[in-house]
Amino acid sequence: MTASARYWTGVTGVVLGAALVGGMLSPAARQGLWLALGLTLVIQAPLGWWLIVAVRAGRGVPVWVAGMASRLALVALTGLVIVPRLGWPAEPALVGLVALLLALLLVEGAVLWWEHFGSGKP
């Protein structure tokens, strides 16, 4: 399996996990989680894939820095603009967003670790 396939498999697992958790939440908390999931998929998923491709090409650090800045900006924009404009409670959206961003960062790390150390390469 390629690194990209591993990454998208991990993204799919995170989405399925979020859907399971969302089914157990109250309606108000659920809408915050769905917002967080949508934002995460639009911003984080492509950034993670870009990082995996960039590391293979030797451009990992600048892409990682750009990705982390984008994630921080996403959390700030969500907390300061999007959620207040929607009039929703901030906690479910922000906790969900940060948890999903962290989960996908862990997927990135696992894929990159496997790519460099787990497949028997020196």
GROMACS .gro file of N, CA and C in nm:
model
  366
    1MET      N    1   0.085  -0.118   0.000
    1MET     CA    2   0.000   0.000   0.000
    1MET      C    3   0.089   0.124   0.000
    2THR      N    4   0.053   0.223  -0.078
    2THR     CA    5   0.133   0.345  -0.086
    2THR      C    6   0.107   0.434   0.037
    3ALA      N    7   0.194   0.531   0.056
    3ALA     CA    8   0.176   0.624   0.167
    3ALA      C    9   0.046   0.702   0.152
    4SER      N   10   0.014   0.743   0.030
    4SER     CA   11  -0.112   0.816   0.007
    4SER      C   12  -0.232   0.730   0.042
    5ALA      N   13  -0.228   0.604   0.002
    5ALA     CA   14  -0.339   0.513   0.033
    5ALA      C   15  -0.351   0.492   0.184
    6ARG      N   16  -0.238   0.480   0.252
    6ARG     CA   17  -0.241   0.467   0.399
    6ARG      C   18  -0.303   0.591   0.462
    7TYR      N   19  -0.264   0.707   0.412
    7TYR     CA   20  -0.315   0.832   0.467
    7TYR      C   21  -0.466   0.840   0.449
    8TRP      N   22  -0.515   0.816   0.328
    8TRP     CA   23  -0.659   0.828   0.303
    8TRP      C   24  -0.738   0.720   0.375
    9THR      N   25  -0.677   0.606   0.400
    9THR     CA   26  -0.741   0.503   0.482
    9THR      C   27  -0.755   0.554   0.625
   10GLY      N   28  -0.650   0.617   0.676
   10GLY     CA   29  -0.655   0.675   0.810
   10GLY      C   30  -0.758   0.786   0.821
   11VAL      N   31  -0.766   0.871   0.718
   11VAL     CA   32  -0.866   0.978   0.717
   11VAL      C   33  -1.006   0.918   0.722
   12THR      N   34  -1.028   0.813   0.645
   12THR     CA   35  -1.159   0.747   0.644
   12THR      C   36  -1.191   0.692   0.783
   13GLY      N   37  -1.092   0.634   0.849
   13GLY     CA   38  -1.114   0.582   0.984
   13GLY      C   39  -1.151   0.692   1.083
   14VAL      N   40  -1.085   0.806   1.072
   14VAL     CA   41  -1.115   0.920   1.160
   14VAL      C   42  -1.258   0.970   1.134
   15VAL      N   43  -1.296   0.978   1.008
   15VAL     CA   44  -1.432   1.023   0.974
   15VAL      C   45  -1.536   0.926   1.030
   16LEU      N   46  -1.512   0.797   1.015
   16LEU     CA   47  -1.606   0.699   1.069
   16LEU      C   48  -1.613   0.707   1.222
   17GLY      N   49  -1.498   0.727   1.286
   17GLY     CA   50  -1.497   0.743   1.432
   17GLY      C   51  -1.575   0.867   1.475
   18ALA      N   52  -1.558   0.976   1.401
   18ALA     CA   53  -1.633   1.099   1.433
   18ALA      C   54  -1.782   1.078   1.414
   19ALA      N   55  -1.820   1.004   1.311
   19ALA     CA   56  -1.962   0.976   1.288
   19ALA      C   57  -2.020   0.893   1.402
   20LEU      N   58  -1.943   0.797   1.452
   20LEU     CA   59  -1.991   0.717   1.566
   20LEU      C   60  -2.007   0.802   1.690
   21VAL      N   61  -1.910   0.886   1.717
   21VAL     CA   62  -1.919   0.975   1.833
   21VAL      C   63  -2.035   1.073   1.816
   22GLY      N   64  -2.051   1.126   1.696
   22GLY     CA   65  -2.159   1.220   1.669
   22GLY      C   66  -2.297   1.161   1.696
   23GLY      N   67  -2.310   1.033   1.673
   23GLY     CA   68  -2.438   0.968   1.700
   23GLY      C   69  -2.473   0.961   1.847
   24MET      N   70  -2.375   0.980   1.934
   24MET     CA   71  -2.398   0.972   2.078
   24MET      C   72  -2.415   1.109   2.143
   25LEU      N   73  -2.399   1.216   2.066
   25LEU     CA   74  -2.405   1.351   2.122
   25LEU      C   75  -2.545   1.411   2.116
   26SER      N   76  -2.564   1.515   2.194
   26SER     CA   77  -2.691   1.589   2.186
   26SER      C   78  -2.698   1.661   2.052
   27PRO      N   79  -2.817   1.700   2.008
   27PRO     CA   80  -2.827   1.769   1.879
   27PRO      C   81  -2.742   1.897   1.870
   28ALA      N   82  -2.735   1.974   1.976
   28ALA     CA   83  -2.654   2.097   1.974
   28ALA      C   84  -2.506   2.065   1.959
   29ALA      N   85  -2.460   1.966   2.032
   29ALA     CA   86  -2.319   1.927   2.023
   29ALA      C   87  -2.290   1.861   1.889
   30ARG      N   88  -2.387   1.787   1.838
   30ARG     CA   89  -2.368   1.717   1.711
   30ARG      C   90  -2.345   1.816   1.597
   31GLN      N   91  -2.420   1.926   1.593
   31GLN     CA   92  -2.401   2.021   1.483
   31GLN      C   93  -2.263   2.085   1.490
   32GLY      N   94  -2.209   2.107   1.610
   32GLY     CA   95  -2.073   2.158   1.623
   32GLY      C   96  -1.971   2.057   1.573
   33LEU      N   97  -1.995   1.930   1.602
   33LEU     CA   98  -1.904   1.826   1.555
   33LEU      C   99  -1.909   1.815   1.402
   34TRP      N  100  -2.027   1.825   1.343
   34TRP     CA  101  -2.036   1.816   1.196
   34TRP      C  102  -1.965   1.935   1.131
   35LEU      N  103  -1.979   2.053   1.191
   35LEU     CA  104  -1.905   2.170   1.141
   35LEU      C  105  -1.755   2.143   1.148
   36ALA      N  106  -1.711   2.093   1.262
   36ALA     CA  107  -1.568   2.064   1.280
   36ALA      C  108  -1.521   1.959   1.181
   37LEU      N  109  -1.602   1.857   1.159
   37LEU     CA  110  -1.564   1.751   1.064
   37LEU      C  111  -1.554   1.808   0.923
   38GLY      N  112  -1.649   1.890   0.884
   38GLY     CA  113  -1.643   1.950   0.750
   38GLY      C  114  -1.521   2.038   0.732
   39LEU      N  115  -1.494   2.123   0.830
   39LEU     CA  116  -1.377   2.211   0.821
   39LEU      C  117  -1.248   2.130   0.819
   40THR      N  118  -1.244   2.027   0.899
   40THR     CA  119  -1.124   1.942   0.905
   40THR      C  120  -1.100   1.873   0.771
   41LEU      N  121  -1.206   1.823   0.712
   41LEU     CA  122  -1.189   1.753   0.584
   41LEU      C  123  -1.150   1.849   0.472
   42VAL      N  124  -1.200   1.971   0.476
   42VAL     CA  125  -1.168   2.067   0.370
   42VAL      C  126  -1.026   2.121   0.386
   43ILE      N  127  -0.982   2.144   0.509
   43ILE     CA  128  -0.851   2.206   0.533
   43ILE      C  129  -0.743   2.103   0.565
   44GLN      N  130  -0.765   2.022   0.667
   44GLN     CA  131  -0.663   1.932   0.717
   44GLN      C  132  -0.632   1.815   0.625
   45ALA      N  133  -0.734   1.754   0.571
   45ALA     CA  134  -0.709   1.635   0.489
   45ALA      C  135  -0.616   1.664   0.371
   46PRO      N  136  -0.641   1.770   0.292
   46PRO     CA  137  -0.547   1.799   0.184
   46PRO      C  138  -0.408   1.841   0.233
   47LEU      N  139  -0.402   1.913   0.346
   47LEU     CA  140  -0.272   1.953   0.399
   47LEU      C  141  -0.190   1.832   0.441
   48GLY      N  142  -0.254   1.735   0.503
   48GLY     CA  143  -0.183   1.614   0.543
   48GLY      C  144  -0.129   1.537   0.424
   49TRP      N  145  -0.211   1.525   0.322
   49TRP     CA  146  -0.168   1.455   0.202
   49TRP      C  147  -0.051   1.530   0.137
   50TRP      N  148  -0.062   1.665   0.133
   50TRP     CA  149   0.045   1.748   0.077
   50TRP      C  150   0.176   1.726   0.154
   51LEU      N  151   0.167   1.716   0.285
   51LEU     CA  152   0.287   1.693   0.366
   51LEU      C  153   0.351   1.558   0.332
   52ILE      N  154   0.270   1.456   0.320
   52ILE     CA  155   0.324   1.323   0.290
   52ILE      C  156   0.395   1.324   0.155
   53VAL      N  157   0.335   1.389   0.056
   53VAL     CA  158   0.398   1.400  -0.076
   53VAL      C  159   0.525   1.485  -0.067
   54ALA      N  160   0.520   1.594   0.008
   54ALA     CA  161   0.634   1.685   0.019
   54ALA      C  162   0.752   1.621   0.090
   55VAL      N  163   0.727   1.540   0.192
   55VAL     CA  164   0.836   1.474   0.263
   55VAL      C  165   0.911   1.381   0.168
   56ARG      N  166   0.838   1.312   0.085
   56ARG     CA  167   0.903   1.222  -0.012
   56ARG      C  168   0.989   1.301  -0.111
   57ALA      N  169   0.950   1.427  -0.138
   57ALA     CA  170   1.025   1.511  -0.233
   57ALA      C  171   1.132   1.595  -0.164
   58GLY      N  172   1.147   1.582  -0.031
   58GLY     CA  173   1.249   1.656   0.042
   58GLY      C  174   1.210   1.798   0.080
   59ARG      N  175   1.081   1.830   0.076
   59ARG     CA  176   1.033   1.965   0.111
   59ARG      C  177   0.943   1.961   0.234
   60GLY      N  178   0.967   1.871   0.324
   60GLY     CA  179   0.876   1.849   0.435
   60GLY      C  180   0.864   1.962   0.535
   61VAL      N  181   0.973   2.023   0.574
   61VAL     CA  182   0.967   2.124   0.681
   61VAL      C  183   0.887   2.247   0.640
   62PRO      N  184   0.910   2.309   0.524
   62PRO     CA  185   0.828   2.426   0.489
   62PRO      C  186   0.679   2.392   0.477
   63VAL      N  187   0.649   2.276   0.425
   63VAL     CA  188   0.509   2.235   0.412
   63VAL      C  189   0.449   2.211   0.550
   64TRP      N  190   0.526   2.151   0.640
   64TRP     CA  191   0.477   2.127   0.776
   64TRP      C  192   0.448   2.260   0.846
   65VAL      N  193   0.538   2.357   0.832
   65VAL     CA  194   0.518   2.489   0.894
   65VAL      C  195   0.392   2.555   0.836
   66ALA      N  196   0.376   2.553   0.706
   66ALA     CA  197   0.258   2.611   0.643
   66ALA      C  198   0.131   2.541   0.690
   67GLY      N  199   0.137   2.410   0.702
   67GLY     CA  200   0.021   2.334   0.749
   67GLY      C  201  -0.015   2.367   0.892
   68MET      N  202   0.084   2.378   0.980
   68MET     CA  203   0.056   2.409   1.120
   68MET      C  204  -0.002   2.550   1.132
   69ALA      N  205   0.051   2.645   1.055
   69ALA     CA  206  -0.003   2.781   1.058
   69ALA      C  207  -0.148   2.782   1.008
   70SER      N  208  -0.176   2.703   0.906
   70SER     CA  209  -0.313   2.694   0.854
   70SER      C  210  -0.408   2.634   0.957
   71ARG      N  211  -0.363   2.533   1.028
   71ARG     CA  212  -0.447   2.471   1.131
   71ARG      C  213  -0.475   2.568   1.245
   72LEU      N  214  -0.373   2.640   1.288
   72LEU     CA  215  -0.391   2.739   1.394
   72LEU      C  216  -0.488   2.848   1.348
   73ALA      N  217  -0.473   2.894   1.226
   73ALA     CA  218  -0.564   2.995   1.172
   73ALA      C  219  -0.707   2.941   1.164
   74LEU      N  220  -0.722   2.814   1.129
   74LEU     CA  221  -0.855   2.753   1.122
   74LEU      C  222  -0.923   2.752   1.258
   75VAL      N  223  -0.849   2.714   1.363
   75VAL     CA  224  -0.906   2.712   1.498
   75VAL      C  225  -0.945   2.855   1.539
   76ALA      N  226  -0.859   2.951   1.514
   76ALA     CA  227  -0.889   3.090   1.550
   76ALA      C  228  -1.010   3.142   1.473
   77LEU      N  229  -1.014   3.118   1.344
   77LEU     CA  230  -1.126   3.163   1.262
   77LEU      C  231  -1.257   3.098   1.306
   78THR      N  232  -1.251   2.971   1.338
   78THR     CA  233  -1.371   2.900   1.383
   78THR      C  234  -1.420   2.956   1.516
   79GLY      N  235  -1.328   2.975   1.610
   79GLY     CA  236  -1.367   3.023   1.742
   79GLY      C  237  -1.407   3.168   1.749
   80LEU      N  238  -1.344   3.250   1.666
   80LEU     CA  239  -1.369   3.394   1.674
   80LEU      C  240  -1.470   3.446   1.572
   81VAL      N  241  -1.492   3.372   1.463
   81VAL     CA  242  -1.581   3.423   1.359
   81VAL      C  243  -1.696   3.327   1.327
   82ILE      N  244  -1.663   3.205   1.287
   82ILE     CA  245  -1.766   3.115   1.234
   82ILE      C  246  -1.870   3.077   1.338
   83VAL      N  247  -1.826   3.024   1.452
   83VAL     CA  248  -1.921   2.980   1.555
   83VAL      C  249  -2.003   3.096   1.611
   84PRO      N  250  -1.941   3.211   1.643
   84PRO     CA  251  -2.025   3.323   1.691
   84PRO      C  252  -2.128   3.371   1.588
   85ARG      N  253  -2.090   3.372   1.461
   85ARG     CA  254  -2.187   3.414   1.358
   85ARG      C  255  -2.302   3.317   1.346
   86LEU      N  256  -2.275   3.189   1.366
   86LEU     CA  257  -2.382   3.090   1.361
   86LEU      C  258  -2.467   3.092   1.488
   87GLY      N  259  -2.413   3.149   1.595
   87GLY     CA  260  -2.485   3.154   1.722
   87GLY      C  261  -2.488   3.020   1.794
   88TRP      N  262  -2.391   2.934   1.765
   88TRP     CA  263  -2.383   2.802   1.827
   88TRP      C  264  -2.294   2.807   1.949
   89PRO      N  265  -2.308   2.709   2.040
   89PRO     CA  266  -2.213   2.701   2.152
   89PRO      C  267  -2.074   2.668   2.098
   90ALA      N  268  -1.975   2.734   2.154
   90ALA     CA  269  -1.839   2.720   2.101
   90ALA      C  270  -1.773   2.587   2.138
   91GLU      N  271  -1.804   2.535   2.255
   91GLU     CA  272  -1.731   2.418   2.305
   91GLU      C  273  -1.740   2.297   2.213
   92PRO      N  274  -1.859   2.254   2.169
   92PRO     CA  275  -1.862   2.134   2.083
   92PRO      C  276  -1.785   2.152   1.953
   93ALA      N  277  -1.798   2.268   1.891
   93ALA     CA  278  -1.728   2.289   1.764
   93ALA      C  279  -1.577   2.295   1.784
   94LEU      N  280  -1.532   2.367   1.887
   94LEU     CA  281  -1.387   2.381   1.905
   94LEU      C  282  -1.322   2.254   1.959
   95VAL      N  283  -1.388   2.188   2.052
   95VAL     CA  284  -1.333   2.061   2.102
   95VAL      C  285  -1.329   1.959   1.989
   96GLY      N  286  -1.437   1.952   1.912
   96GLY     CA  287  -1.441   1.860   1.799
   96GLY      C  288  -1.335   1.893   1.696
   97LEU      N  289  -1.319   2.022   1.666
   97LEU     CA  290  -1.220   2.063   1.566
   97LEU      C  291  -1.078   2.028   1.611
   98VAL      N  292  -1.045   2.061   1.733
   98VAL     CA  293  -0.910   2.033   1.782
   98VAL      C  294  -0.886   1.882   1.791
   99ALA      N  295  -0.986   1.807   1.835
   99ALA     CA  296  -0.972   1.661   1.843
   99ALA      C  297  -0.953   1.600   1.704
  100LEU      N  298  -1.029   1.647   1.607
  100LEU     CA  299  -1.016   1.594   1.471
  100LEU      C  300  -0.883   1.635   1.408
  101LEU      N  301  -0.841   1.758   1.431
  101LEU     CA  302  -0.710   1.800   1.379
  101LEU      C  303  -0.599   1.715   1.440
  102LEU      N  304  -0.608   1.691   1.569
  102LEU     CA  305  -0.509   1.606   1.636
  102LEU      C  306  -0.512   1.464   1.581
  103ALA      N  307  -0.631   1.409   1.562
  103ALA     CA  308  -0.642   1.273   1.510
  103ALA      C  309  -0.577   1.263   1.372
  104LEU      N  310  -0.602   1.361   1.286
  104LEU     CA  311  -0.542   1.355   1.153
  104LEU      C  312  -0.393   1.384   1.156
  105LEU      N  313  -0.347   1.464   1.252
  105LEU     CA  314  -0.202   1.480   1.268
  105LEU      C  315  -0.137   1.348   1.310
  106LEU      N  316  -0.205   1.273   1.394
  106LEU     CA  317  -0.154   1.141   1.433
  106LEU      C  318  -0.151   1.046   1.314
  107VAL      N  319  -0.252   1.054   1.229
  107VAL     CA  320  -0.252   0.973   1.106
  107VAL      C  321  -0.131   1.010   1.020
  108GLU      N  322  -0.108   1.140   1.001
  108GLU     CA  323   0.009   1.184   0.924
  108GLU      C  324   0.137   1.127   0.983
  109GLY      N  325   0.152   1.142   1.114
  109GLY     CA  326   0.273   1.092   1.180
  109GLY      C  327   0.289   0.943   1.163
  110ALA      N  328   0.181   0.868   1.177
  110ALA     CA  329   0.188   0.723   1.162
  110ALA      C  330   0.227   0.685   1.019
  111VAL      N  331   0.168   0.751   0.922
  111VAL     CA  332   0.201   0.722   0.782
  111VAL      C  333   0.346   0.755   0.753
  112LEU      N  334   0.392   0.870   0.799
  112LEU     CA  335   0.531   0.908   0.775
  112LEU      C  336   0.628   0.816   0.850
  113TRP      N  337   0.592   0.776   0.970
  113TRP     CA  338   0.677   0.683   1.044
  113TRP      C  339   0.687   0.552   0.968
  114TRP      N  340   0.575   0.501   0.924
  114TRP     CA  341   0.574   0.374   0.850
  114TRP      C  342   0.656   0.388   0.722
  115GLU      N  343   0.643   0.498   0.656
  115GLU     CA  344   0.714   0.521   0.530
  115GLU      C  345   0.865   0.519   0.552
  116HIS      N  346   0.912   0.571   0.665
  116HIS     CA  347   1.055   0.583   0.687
  116HIS      C  348   1.116   0.473   0.775
  117PHE      N  349   1.036   0.417   0.865
  117PHE     CA  350   1.093   0.321   0.959
  117PHE      C  351   1.023   0.186   0.961
  118GLY      N  352   0.896   0.184   0.933
  118GLY     CA  353   0.817   0.063   0.952
  118GLY      C  354   0.823  -0.037   0.841
  119SER      N  355   0.871   0.001   0.728
  119SER     CA  356   0.870  -0.092   0.615
  119SER      C  357   1.002  -0.165   0.596
  120GLY      N  358   1.087  -0.162   0.698
  120GLY     CA  359   1.213  -0.233   0.692
  120GLY      C  360   1.326  -0.154   0.627
  121LYS      N  361   1.302  -0.028   0.594
  121LYS     CA  362   1.406   0.055   0.535
  121LYS      C  363   1.501   0.101   0.645
  122PRO      N  364   1.628   0.124   0.610
  122PRO     CA  365   1.721   0.175   0.712
  122PRO      C  366   1.693   0.317   0.749
   0.00000   0.00000   0.00000
